[in-house]
Amino acid sequence: MEEIAEKTATYLAHRNPDASDVVVHDISRIHGGASRQTYRFRATWTESGVAKERALILRRDPEASLIETERDVEFNAYRALYPTGLPVPEPVYLETETKWLDRPFFIMEQIEGCLAASPFAQDPYGPLAEKIGEQFWRHLGDLAAHDPAAIGYSAEDEYPAGETCWKTALDYWEGEIDGDSLCPQPIVKGAIRWLRRNPPPPPKKISVVHGDYRTGNFLYNDEGEIRAILDWEMCHLGDPLEDIAWAADPLWAFNDTRPGSMIDRASALALWSKHSGMKIDPVALRWWEVFSVVKGLAIWISAGKEYDAGNNVDPILAFSSWYCTDVHNRQLVTWMRDLIAEEERL
Amino acid sequence: MKPDVQKVMVNSFERIMTDVAPHITSEYAIGSAAVIGLMAFQTAAEFERGAEIRVQENVAFREIFSDAAGHLEESDLCRRLQAAAGSSDTCLLISALDKTNDELSALLIELQTHIELLDTAWARTLEAQIWNVLGRAAEARRLPHPMVAE
């Protein structure tokens, strides 16, 4: 850990030539961010004769992870969304050169005095659930309402076609499943064929999709205020219903019928509609909910592959491959039985 | 092996959670210890039932294949379904059962894909039966969680 602290201090001094005596203190690794190695630390330095201090986060690429993504995807999301007022940490530096910390990384503001809930804990928000849930769905609606080009997230000519964005997403995750499966997967493959036979209508608009918006990926304080939405590494442009479906995935609501163990589903969807300005097509949302479980299974399958190959033997990858695959397979087969029976009735 | 593996694994989980993790100072290591403990808890169940659920699943898949082979026209797929339907699990090592299960699962995917394109009442019935078998198999493989009553 001392080596990372020294290298980080050297990097910070490089990025800020006006700073002297740059020191990195209290560095520690945070558990759970398996797609990045995440460290919190405090940096102190002197600038124009004034002693300064800042709490920061370092997100470094791992050698292998749950999700293979480019770190600039996440940094770009923070850069575009920080000025909008959506609660995200201030991005500070993005570094793609490997000479500083062996792998690419970025540095952002550390949000202090907050915690993230575990999706595998019973009633993680307790009496704050309603207050947090209201903000959670409001922020997601606000995110969908933003014009991606207007906030500088993406140029308009980079927008995916609304008619095919579902296929782009499904092709990607099926590719991950086919490439990484350690054993045949009849449940998820059957679901993928159903998704292809029953494509959703195009989205009302192309939005910034967080990609992993859920319990566990935001920080809140003791008063129940959401202070930071994190983990934007799967951020992309697409159908905003993808985020609703992922946030409402039963996996993130341990033993609870409330999405993410916050507020009831009807209230959640109503809040999203109010703030996004869009109505939710229930048929389209059902498609994206099935898709979400497929995407989840792709992530757990890939985690198992990385662990099995010895590329990353963090136990969280093995646990994800065991437990999350189990939960999602049972969820998916239940939905598929209902969908097949419904098709038979029509 | 005595004491029973299940007992040792569950006690190991409890020891990790109550006696080991609280004394670790690194936040990252505490998280890892908790995850390792949870997996010990789940291993206890899998050790006891592992062979049984795999044999039952393989039997259910073979029954599906037998039924399907009786309805399909003569073809390479039909012949492979007949062969698989007539096979059995002669070795009860988990690795051997997994290998057979992988072969049967791959064939099941082929069968599902094939019948989804058929426009017959029998195909729809078989499709529903396959999802029911997969549902029972997924439920049999449910991993226990210490915070959820079984």
XYZ file of C-alpha atoms in Angstrom:
496
model
C 0.000 0.000 0.000
C 2.920 2.362 0.716
C 4.155 1.925 -2.843
C 0.764 2.960 -4.285
C 0.691 5.961 -1.939
C 4.139 7.103 -3.067
C 3.365 6.614 -6.745
C 0.051 8.447 -6.390
C 1.781 11.359 -4.665
C 4.332 11.520 -7.495
C 1.503 11.577 -10.019
C -0.403 14.322 -8.186
C 2.759 16.423 -8.073
C 3.181 15.887 -11.820
C -0.385 17.019 -12.507
C -0.131 20.087 -10.312
C 3.272 21.756 -10.860
C 2.338 24.529 -8.411
C 2.127 22.000 -5.586
C 5.058 21.039 -3.389
C 5.472 18.536 -0.565
C 2.691 16.327 -1.959
C 1.985 13.437 0.416
C -0.678 10.726 0.232
C -1.977 9.609 3.658
C -4.403 7.038 5.027
C -4.680 5.052 1.813
C -6.890 1.955 2.037
C -8.594 -0.279 -0.469
C -12.394 -0.352 -0.563
C -14.129 -3.720 -0.921
C -16.683 -4.507 -3.582
C -15.584 -2.583 -6.628
C -14.510 -5.659 -8.535
C -14.493 -3.902 -11.906
C -11.883 -1.425 -10.614
C -9.410 -1.415 -7.747
C -10.718 1.403 -5.585
C -8.668 3.205 -2.926
C -9.552 6.113 -0.655
C -6.843 8.466 0.554
C -6.089 11.985 1.694
C -3.627 14.147 -0.205
C -1.809 17.061 1.427
C 0.380 19.602 -0.327
C 1.568 23.175 -0.204
C 0.525 25.643 -2.875
C 1.525 29.311 -2.914
C 2.667 28.917 0.663
C -0.712 27.579 1.792
C -1.145 24.074 3.216
C -3.921 22.192 1.414
C -5.689 18.866 1.908
C -8.229 16.900 -0.083
C -9.948 13.516 0.305
C -9.803 11.611 -2.972
C -10.625 8.291 -4.581
C -8.321 6.371 -6.922
C -9.969 3.953 -9.355
C -7.384 1.773 -11.066
C -7.964 -0.880 -13.718
C -7.575 -4.391 -12.322
C -5.728 -7.129 -14.160
C -9.116 -8.835 -14.693
C -12.577 -8.003 -13.424
C -16.302 -8.632 -13.309
C -16.803 -6.263 -16.204
C -14.411 -5.377 -18.982
C -14.805 -1.662 -19.579
C -12.694 1.323 -20.519
C -12.037 3.653 -17.593
C -12.686 6.707 -19.752
C -16.337 5.621 -20.076
C -16.783 6.171 -16.347
C -14.719 9.340 -16.218
C -16.627 10.800 -19.169
C -19.911 10.198 -17.358
C -18.677 12.006 -14.247
C -17.308 14.839 -16.378
C -20.617 15.329 -18.219
C -22.944 14.866 -15.262
C -21.116 16.681 -12.457
C -22.139 20.136 -13.757
C -25.803 19.082 -14.100
C -26.388 18.871 -10.368
C -26.911 15.125 -10.372
C -25.073 13.885 -7.269
C -21.831 12.464 -8.618
C -18.265 12.964 -7.358
C -16.189 15.637 -9.051
C -13.827 13.991 -11.536
C -10.241 15.196 -11.056
C -7.750 13.390 -13.307
C -7.955 10.641 -15.931
C -4.701 8.865 -16.732
C -4.340 6.316 -19.511
C -0.536 6.030 -19.361
C 0.610 2.924 -17.503
C 3.912 4.346 -16.287
C 2.441 5.884 -13.130
C 0.502 3.036 -11.499
C 1.134 0.124 -13.895
C -2.409 0.349 -15.243
C -4.750 3.185 -16.316
C -6.678 4.945 -13.545
C -8.615 8.030 -12.620
C -8.900 10.165 -9.526
C -12.092 11.748 -8.242
C -13.481 13.513 -5.208
C -14.101 11.365 -2.132
C -17.572 11.824 -0.652
C -17.003 11.611 3.098
C -19.363 10.686 5.904
C -21.516 8.426 3.752
C -22.080 4.749 3.196
C -23.310 2.403 0.469
C -25.875 -0.279 1.334
C -25.328 -3.941 0.584
C -27.938 -5.386 -1.761
C -27.558 -8.631 0.194
C -28.634 -7.150 3.528
C -32.142 -7.309 4.948
C -33.899 -3.888 4.844
C -30.604 -1.989 4.388
C -32.152 1.497 4.620
C -34.537 0.914 7.554
C -36.578 4.063 8.339
C -34.730 6.010 5.617
C -36.028 3.738 2.834
C -38.833 6.025 1.685
C -36.727 9.189 1.676
C -33.860 7.499 -0.139
C -36.202 5.759 -2.578
C -37.821 9.043 -3.574
C -34.415 10.516 -4.451
C -33.197 7.321 -6.104
C -36.035 7.258 -8.635
C -36.104 11.038 -9.056
C -32.399 11.081 -9.947
C -32.894 8.260 -12.426
C -35.763 10.168 -14.053
C -33.599 13.312 -14.201
C -30.789 11.332 -15.831
C -33.153 10.042 -18.520
C -34.487 13.562 -19.135
C -31.066 14.985 -19.994
C -30.178 15.438 -23.648
C -26.856 13.555 -23.907
C -25.454 16.013 -26.461
C -26.537 19.085 -24.508
C -24.644 17.976 -21.392
C -21.545 17.089 -23.401
C -21.816 13.358 -22.868
C -21.861 12.491 -26.536
C -22.172 14.056 -29.966
C -25.564 13.670 -31.610
C -24.055 11.747 -34.519
C -22.934 9.094 -32.045
C -26.485 8.326 -30.896
C -27.498 4.723 -31.543
C -30.592 4.106 -33.654
C -33.634 3.727 -31.432
C -34.934 0.779 -33.458
C -31.797 -1.288 -32.905
C -30.388 -0.222 -29.528
C -31.986 -3.268 -27.906
C -30.187 -5.536 -30.373
C -26.833 -3.846 -29.836
C -27.152 -4.405 -26.096
C -28.369 -7.987 -26.439
C -25.686 -8.908 -28.996
C -22.998 -7.595 -26.663
C -24.126 -9.522 -23.606
C -24.839 -12.714 -25.530
C -21.293 -12.463 -26.858
C -19.999 -12.241 -23.299
C -22.047 -15.300 -22.318
C -20.913 -17.342 -25.323
C -17.293 -16.357 -24.806
C -17.092 -16.878 -21.061
C -19.480 -19.707 -20.104
C -17.809 -22.514 -18.204
C -20.784 -24.779 -18.920
C -23.856 -24.724 -21.227
C -26.547 -22.278 -20.054
C -29.982 -23.474 -21.265
C -31.965 -20.962 -19.178
C -30.239 -17.808 -20.319
C -29.895 -19.019 -23.910
C -33.641 -19.753 -24.001
C -34.362 -16.287 -22.635
C -32.118 -14.680 -25.258
C -34.002 -16.455 -28.044
C -37.288 -15.199 -26.558
C -35.917 -11.647 -26.423
C -34.949 -11.842 -30.095
C -38.387 -13.198 -31.085
C -40.133 -10.394 -29.168
C -38.161 -7.171 -29.693
C -39.268 -4.114 -27.731
C -40.624 -0.937 -29.298
C -38.011 1.797 -29.845
C -37.342 4.087 -26.879
C -39.213 7.368 -26.504
C -35.761 8.977 -26.635
C -32.114 7.991 -26.497
C -30.760 8.742 -23.025
C -27.633 8.347 -20.967
C -27.994 4.908 -19.380
C -26.029 4.428 -16.156
C -25.815 0.698 -16.757
C -25.496 -0.369 -13.100
C -27.995 1.856 -11.257
C -28.968 -0.015 -8.102
C -28.806 -0.407 -4.356
C -25.123 -0.560 -3.455
C -23.989 1.894 -6.123
C -24.772 5.174 -4.381
C -23.663 6.853 -1.184
C -26.068 8.329 1.361
C -25.610 10.066 4.685
C -27.249 9.649 8.099
C -30.068 11.990 7.106
C -30.936 9.790 4.140
C -29.614 12.170 1.504
C -28.124 10.572 -1.597
C -24.761 12.324 -1.967
C -23.176 10.413 -4.845
C -24.204 8.001 -7.572
C -21.204 5.820 -8.359
C -19.928 3.046 -10.629
C -20.650 4.460 -14.080
C -18.299 2.037 -15.829
C -21.125 0.520 -17.908
C -22.577 3.906 -18.858
C -23.758 4.183 -22.467
C -26.451 5.666 -24.676
C -29.626 3.664 -25.074
C -33.170 3.052 -23.909
C -33.686 4.556 -20.437
C -35.941 1.618 -19.559
C -32.747 -0.438 -19.284
C -31.840 1.451 -16.092
C -35.350 1.098 -14.621
C -35.301 -2.637 -15.242
C -31.844 -3.050 -13.708
C -32.697 -0.925 -10.668
C -35.872 -2.972 -10.115
C -34.138 -6.334 -10.551
C -35.143 -8.553 -7.612
C -31.479 -9.426 -7.026
C -30.937 -5.968 -5.531
C -33.825 -6.317 -3.090
C -32.771 -9.094 -0.793
C -35.912 -10.905 0.387
C -37.982 -7.740 -0.244
C -40.691 -6.920 -2.793
C -39.720 -3.209 -2.929
C -37.235 -2.536 -5.756
C -33.824 -2.038 -4.175
C -35.534 -2.368 -0.728
C -36.722 1.247 -0.968
C -40.225 2.195 -2.125
C -42.952 0.128 -3.786
C -42.724 -0.482 -7.525
C -45.763 1.597 -8.538
C -44.507 4.652 -6.649
C -41.010 4.160 -8.070
C -42.219 4.030 -11.670
C -44.525 7.015 -11.144
C -41.629 9.082 -9.789
C -39.449 8.132 -12.723
C -42.176 9.099 -15.209
C -42.765 12.429 -13.483
C -39.082 13.404 -13.585
C -38.158 11.944 -16.964
C -41.271 13.290 -18.643
C -41.821 9.881 -20.248
C -44.565 7.286 -19.878
C -43.480 3.715 -19.336
C -44.666 1.132 -21.847
C -45.244 -1.988 -19.705
C -44.523 -4.356 -22.610
C -41.226 -2.621 -23.304
C -40.325 -2.580 -19.621
C -41.004 -6.326 -19.370
C -38.583 -6.909 -22.258
C -35.905 -4.849 -20.525
C -36.498 -6.666 -17.237
C -35.861 -10.021 -18.901
C -32.863 -8.445 -20.621
C -31.537 -7.192 -17.267
C -31.407 -10.686 -15.853
C -29.657 -11.882 -19.009
C -27.142 -9.068 -18.608
C -26.674 -9.933 -14.949
C -26.042 -13.557 -15.809
C -23.489 -12.471 -18.410
C -21.630 -10.521 -15.727
C -21.691 -13.414 -13.221
C -20.643 -15.890 -15.904
C -17.711 -13.652 -16.882
C -16.730 -13.280 -13.231
C -16.634 -17.062 -12.894
C -14.502 -17.341 -16.009
C -11.953 -14.815 -14.708
C -11.777 -16.582 -11.346
C -11.550 -20.026 -12.918
C -8.761 -18.908 -15.247
C -6.845 -17.487 -12.283
C -6.825 -13.985 -13.747
C -8.452 -12.579 -10.611
C -9.065 -14.802 -7.586
C -10.835 -12.178 -5.499
C -13.502 -14.235 -3.674
C -16.193 -11.745 -4.707
C -15.879 -13.070 -8.263
C -16.457 -16.665 -7.157
C -19.341 -15.587 -4.907
C -20.953 -13.630 -7.758
C -20.618 -16.626 -10.019
C -22.196 -18.937 -7.454
C -24.838 -16.907 -5.682
C -25.897 -14.267 -8.210
C -26.072 -16.847 -11.005
C -28.284 -18.994 -8.789
C -30.665 -16.128 -7.935
C -30.850 -14.891 -11.514
C -31.342 -18.333 -13.030
C -34.303 -18.931 -10.726
C -35.735 -15.485 -11.503
C -35.327 -15.933 -15.225
C -36.849 -19.399 -15.399
C -39.879 -18.177 -13.425
C -40.447 -15.326 -15.856
C -39.857 -17.541 -18.883
C -42.450 -20.061 -17.727
C -44.959 -17.211 -17.344
C -44.101 -15.718 -20.741
C -44.333 -19.051 -22.546
C -47.675 -19.788 -20.846
C -48.928 -16.310 -21.779
C -47.957 -16.880 -25.426
C -49.881 -20.154 -25.379
C -53.026 -18.406 -24.141
C -52.925 -15.815 -26.947
C -14.942 -37.656 7.454
C -16.207 -36.919 10.934
C -17.415 -34.472 12.122
C -19.641 -34.131 9.064
C -18.452 -31.712 6.397
C -21.689 -29.729 6.671
C -21.151 -29.148 10.382
C -17.526 -28.125 9.892
C -18.353 -25.699 7.081
C -21.245 -24.034 8.939
C -19.132 -23.695 12.087
C -16.302 -22.285 9.985
C -18.687 -19.701 8.557
C -19.809 -18.678 12.046
C -16.219 -18.497 13.284
C -15.145 -16.323 10.354
C -18.054 -13.936 10.858
C -17.917 -13.653 14.639
C -14.311 -14.313 15.585
C -12.128 -13.542 12.587
C -13.651 -10.686 10.567
C -14.231 -8.355 13.563
C -10.511 -8.476 14.366
C -9.310 -7.562 10.892
C -8.378 -3.909 10.453
C -8.315 -3.670 6.656
C -11.743 -2.829 5.214
C -10.957 -4.781 2.082
C -9.902 -7.875 4.044
C -13.071 -7.742 6.177
C -15.155 -7.864 2.998
C -13.144 -10.777 1.642
C -13.447 -12.682 4.931
C -17.220 -12.237 4.940
C -17.516 -13.499 1.361
C -15.293 -16.505 2.102
C -17.448 -17.263 5.145
C -20.633 -17.111 3.082
C -19.162 -19.501 0.539
C -18.218 -21.935 3.314
C -21.870 -21.843 4.416
C -23.045 -22.583 0.881
C -20.433 -25.297 0.376
C -21.952 -27.151 3.331
C -25.229 -27.544 1.431
C -23.584 -28.362 -1.863
C -21.388 -31.060 -0.352
C -24.445 -32.865 0.967
C -26.708 -32.625 -2.081
C -24.264 -32.139 -4.987
C -24.433 -35.655 -6.444
C -28.168 -36.041 -5.844
C -29.234 -32.865 -7.680
C -26.977 -33.611 -10.635
C -28.258 -37.171 -11.006
C -31.881 -35.998 -10.733
C -31.289 -33.264 -13.310
C -29.643 -35.686 -15.729
C -32.531 -38.138 -15.322
C -35.061 -35.373 -16.047
C -33.161 -34.277 -19.158
C -33.034 -37.881 -20.451
C -36.796 -38.207 -19.982
C -37.305 -35.069 -22.049
C -35.019 -36.480 -24.766
C -36.871 -39.775 -24.799
C -40.197 -38.000 -25.249
C -38.799 -35.699 -27.939
C -37.146 -38.517 -29.895
C -40.519 -40.255 -30.116
C -42.011 -37.256 -31.923
C -39.190 -35.992 -34.115
C -38.595 -37.154 -37.645
C -35.546 -39.304 -38.239
C -32.537 -36.984 -38.128
C -29.106 -36.546 -36.606
C -30.655 -34.668 -33.682
C -33.207 -37.422 -33.166
C -30.483 -40.071 -33.101
C -28.425 -38.118 -30.586
C -31.492 -37.617 -28.392
C -32.160 -41.362 -28.452
C -28.557 -42.099 -27.519
C -28.579 -39.594 -24.668
C -31.942 -40.858 -23.434
C -30.466 -44.342 -23.176
C -27.376 -43.259 -21.256
C -26.955 -43.301 -17.484
C -24.695 -41.942 -14.754
C -22.263 -44.706 -13.902
C -19.745 -42.586 -12.008
C -20.943 -40.410 -9.138
C -17.940 -38.147 -8.864
C -19.131 -34.529 -9.071
C -16.709 -33.870 -11.923
C -18.099 -36.834 -13.906
C -21.702 -35.826 -13.240
C -20.907 -32.255 -14.269
C -19.327 -33.461 -17.499
C -22.416 -35.493 -18.355
C -24.673 -32.627 -17.284
C -22.801 -30.283 -19.608
C -23.269 -32.681 -22.524
C -26.973 -33.116 -21.771
C -27.478 -29.372 -21.276
C -25.877 -28.614 -24.637
C -28.188 -31.138 -26.285
C -31.157 -29.642 -24.455
C -30.317 -26.213 -25.893
C -30.252 -27.749 -29.372
C -33.611 -29.402 -28.774
C -35.167 -26.206 -27.402
C -33.913 -24.196 -30.369
C -35.287 -26.807 -32.773
C -38.770 -27.119 -31.306
C -39.235 -23.367 -30.907
C -39.355 -23.274 -34.725
C -41.987 -26.013 -34.979
C -45.607 -24.960 -35.222
C -47.270 -27.951 -33.567
C -49.182 -28.468 -30.341
C -46.714 -31.143 -29.311
C -43.778 -28.748 -29.703
C -45.495 -26.133 -27.531
C -46.234 -28.729 -24.868
C -42.648 -29.958 -24.895
C -41.347 -26.392 -24.762
C -43.382 -25.775 -21.611
C -42.234 -29.108 -20.152
C -38.601 -28.167 -20.718
C -39.063 -24.856 -18.913
C -40.717 -26.723 -16.047
C -37.766 -29.124 -15.846
C -35.344 -26.195 -15.921
C -37.380 -24.504 -13.195
C -37.207 -27.546 -10.945
C -33.483 -27.892 -11.624
C -32.839 -24.231 -10.779
C -34.847 -24.563 -7.604
C -32.959 -27.714 -6.604
C -29.690 -25.800 -7.065
C -30.865 -22.873 -4.879
C -27.964 -21.855 -2.664
C -28.815 -21.248 0.979
C -28.174 -17.855 2.533
C -27.748 -17.609 6.306
C -30.202 -14.721 6.497
C -32.995 -16.528 4.656
C -34.980 -19.229 6.455
C -35.061 -22.495 4.512
